[in-house]
XYZ file of C-alpha atoms in Angstrom:
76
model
C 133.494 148.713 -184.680
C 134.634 146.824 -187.506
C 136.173 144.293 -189.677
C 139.268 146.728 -189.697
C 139.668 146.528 -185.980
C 140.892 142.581 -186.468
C 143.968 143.949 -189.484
C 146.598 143.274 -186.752
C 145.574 139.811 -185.775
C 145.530 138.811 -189.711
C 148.564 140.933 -190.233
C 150.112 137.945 -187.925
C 148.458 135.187 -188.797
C 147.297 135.853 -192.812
C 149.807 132.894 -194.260
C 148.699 129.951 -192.174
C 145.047 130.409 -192.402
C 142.103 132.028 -195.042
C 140.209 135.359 -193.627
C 136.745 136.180 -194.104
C 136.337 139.702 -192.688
C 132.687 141.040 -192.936
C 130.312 144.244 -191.021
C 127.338 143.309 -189.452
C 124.390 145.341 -190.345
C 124.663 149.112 -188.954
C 128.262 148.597 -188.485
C 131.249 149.682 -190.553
C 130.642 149.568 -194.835
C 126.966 147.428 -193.817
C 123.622 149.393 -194.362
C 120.819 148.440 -191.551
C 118.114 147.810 -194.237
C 115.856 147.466 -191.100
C 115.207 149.515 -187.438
C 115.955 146.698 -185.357
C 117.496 143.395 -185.612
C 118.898 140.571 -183.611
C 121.891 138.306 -183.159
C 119.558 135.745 -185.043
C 119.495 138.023 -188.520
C 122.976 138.400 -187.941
C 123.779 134.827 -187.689
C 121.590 134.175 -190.826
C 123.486 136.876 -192.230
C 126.835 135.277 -191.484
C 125.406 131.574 -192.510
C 124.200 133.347 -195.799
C 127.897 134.448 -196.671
C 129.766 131.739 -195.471
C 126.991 129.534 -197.942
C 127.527 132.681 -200.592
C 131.795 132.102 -200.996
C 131.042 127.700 -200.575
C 133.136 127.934 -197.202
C 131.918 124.526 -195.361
C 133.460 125.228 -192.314
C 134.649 128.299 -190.238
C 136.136 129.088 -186.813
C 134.694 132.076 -185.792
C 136.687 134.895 -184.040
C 135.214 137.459 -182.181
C 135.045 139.508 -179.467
C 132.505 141.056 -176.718
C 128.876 140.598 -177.845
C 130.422 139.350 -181.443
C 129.931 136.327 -179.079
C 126.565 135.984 -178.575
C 126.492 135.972 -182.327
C 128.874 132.639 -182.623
C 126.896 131.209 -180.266
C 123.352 131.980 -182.219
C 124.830 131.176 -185.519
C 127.060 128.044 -184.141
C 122.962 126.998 -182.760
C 121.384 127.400 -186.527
């Protein structure tokens, strides 16, 4: 699973709103730099690139256990 899986929903919706698509670690183009991680380094992750392109605020779209991860980073 990746950021490609989401291409038809911004196909759709690409001219009323601004798309950040990104790979969690282990997933897609992303390198796992370490064994094991959690929905917590992901969410820093996330946090880190939103900060990284000066995006202030996000909704975040996601699906199955992409949740937990909204919820962890929507928490820091």
């Amino acid at each position: 699973m990746d950021g490609d899986m989401f291409e038809p929903n911004i196909a759709e919706l690409r001219d009323e709103f601004r798309f950040v698509v990104w790979d969690q670690r282990g997933f897609g183009g992303t390198v796992a730099t370490t064994r094991a991680f959690s929905y917590w380094h992901s969410a820093k992750d996330l946090i880190a690139l939103l900060d990284h392109l000066e995006v202030a605020s996000a909704s975040l779209v996601d699906m199955s256990q992409d949740g937990f991860l909204s919820m962890h980073a929507a928490l820091l």
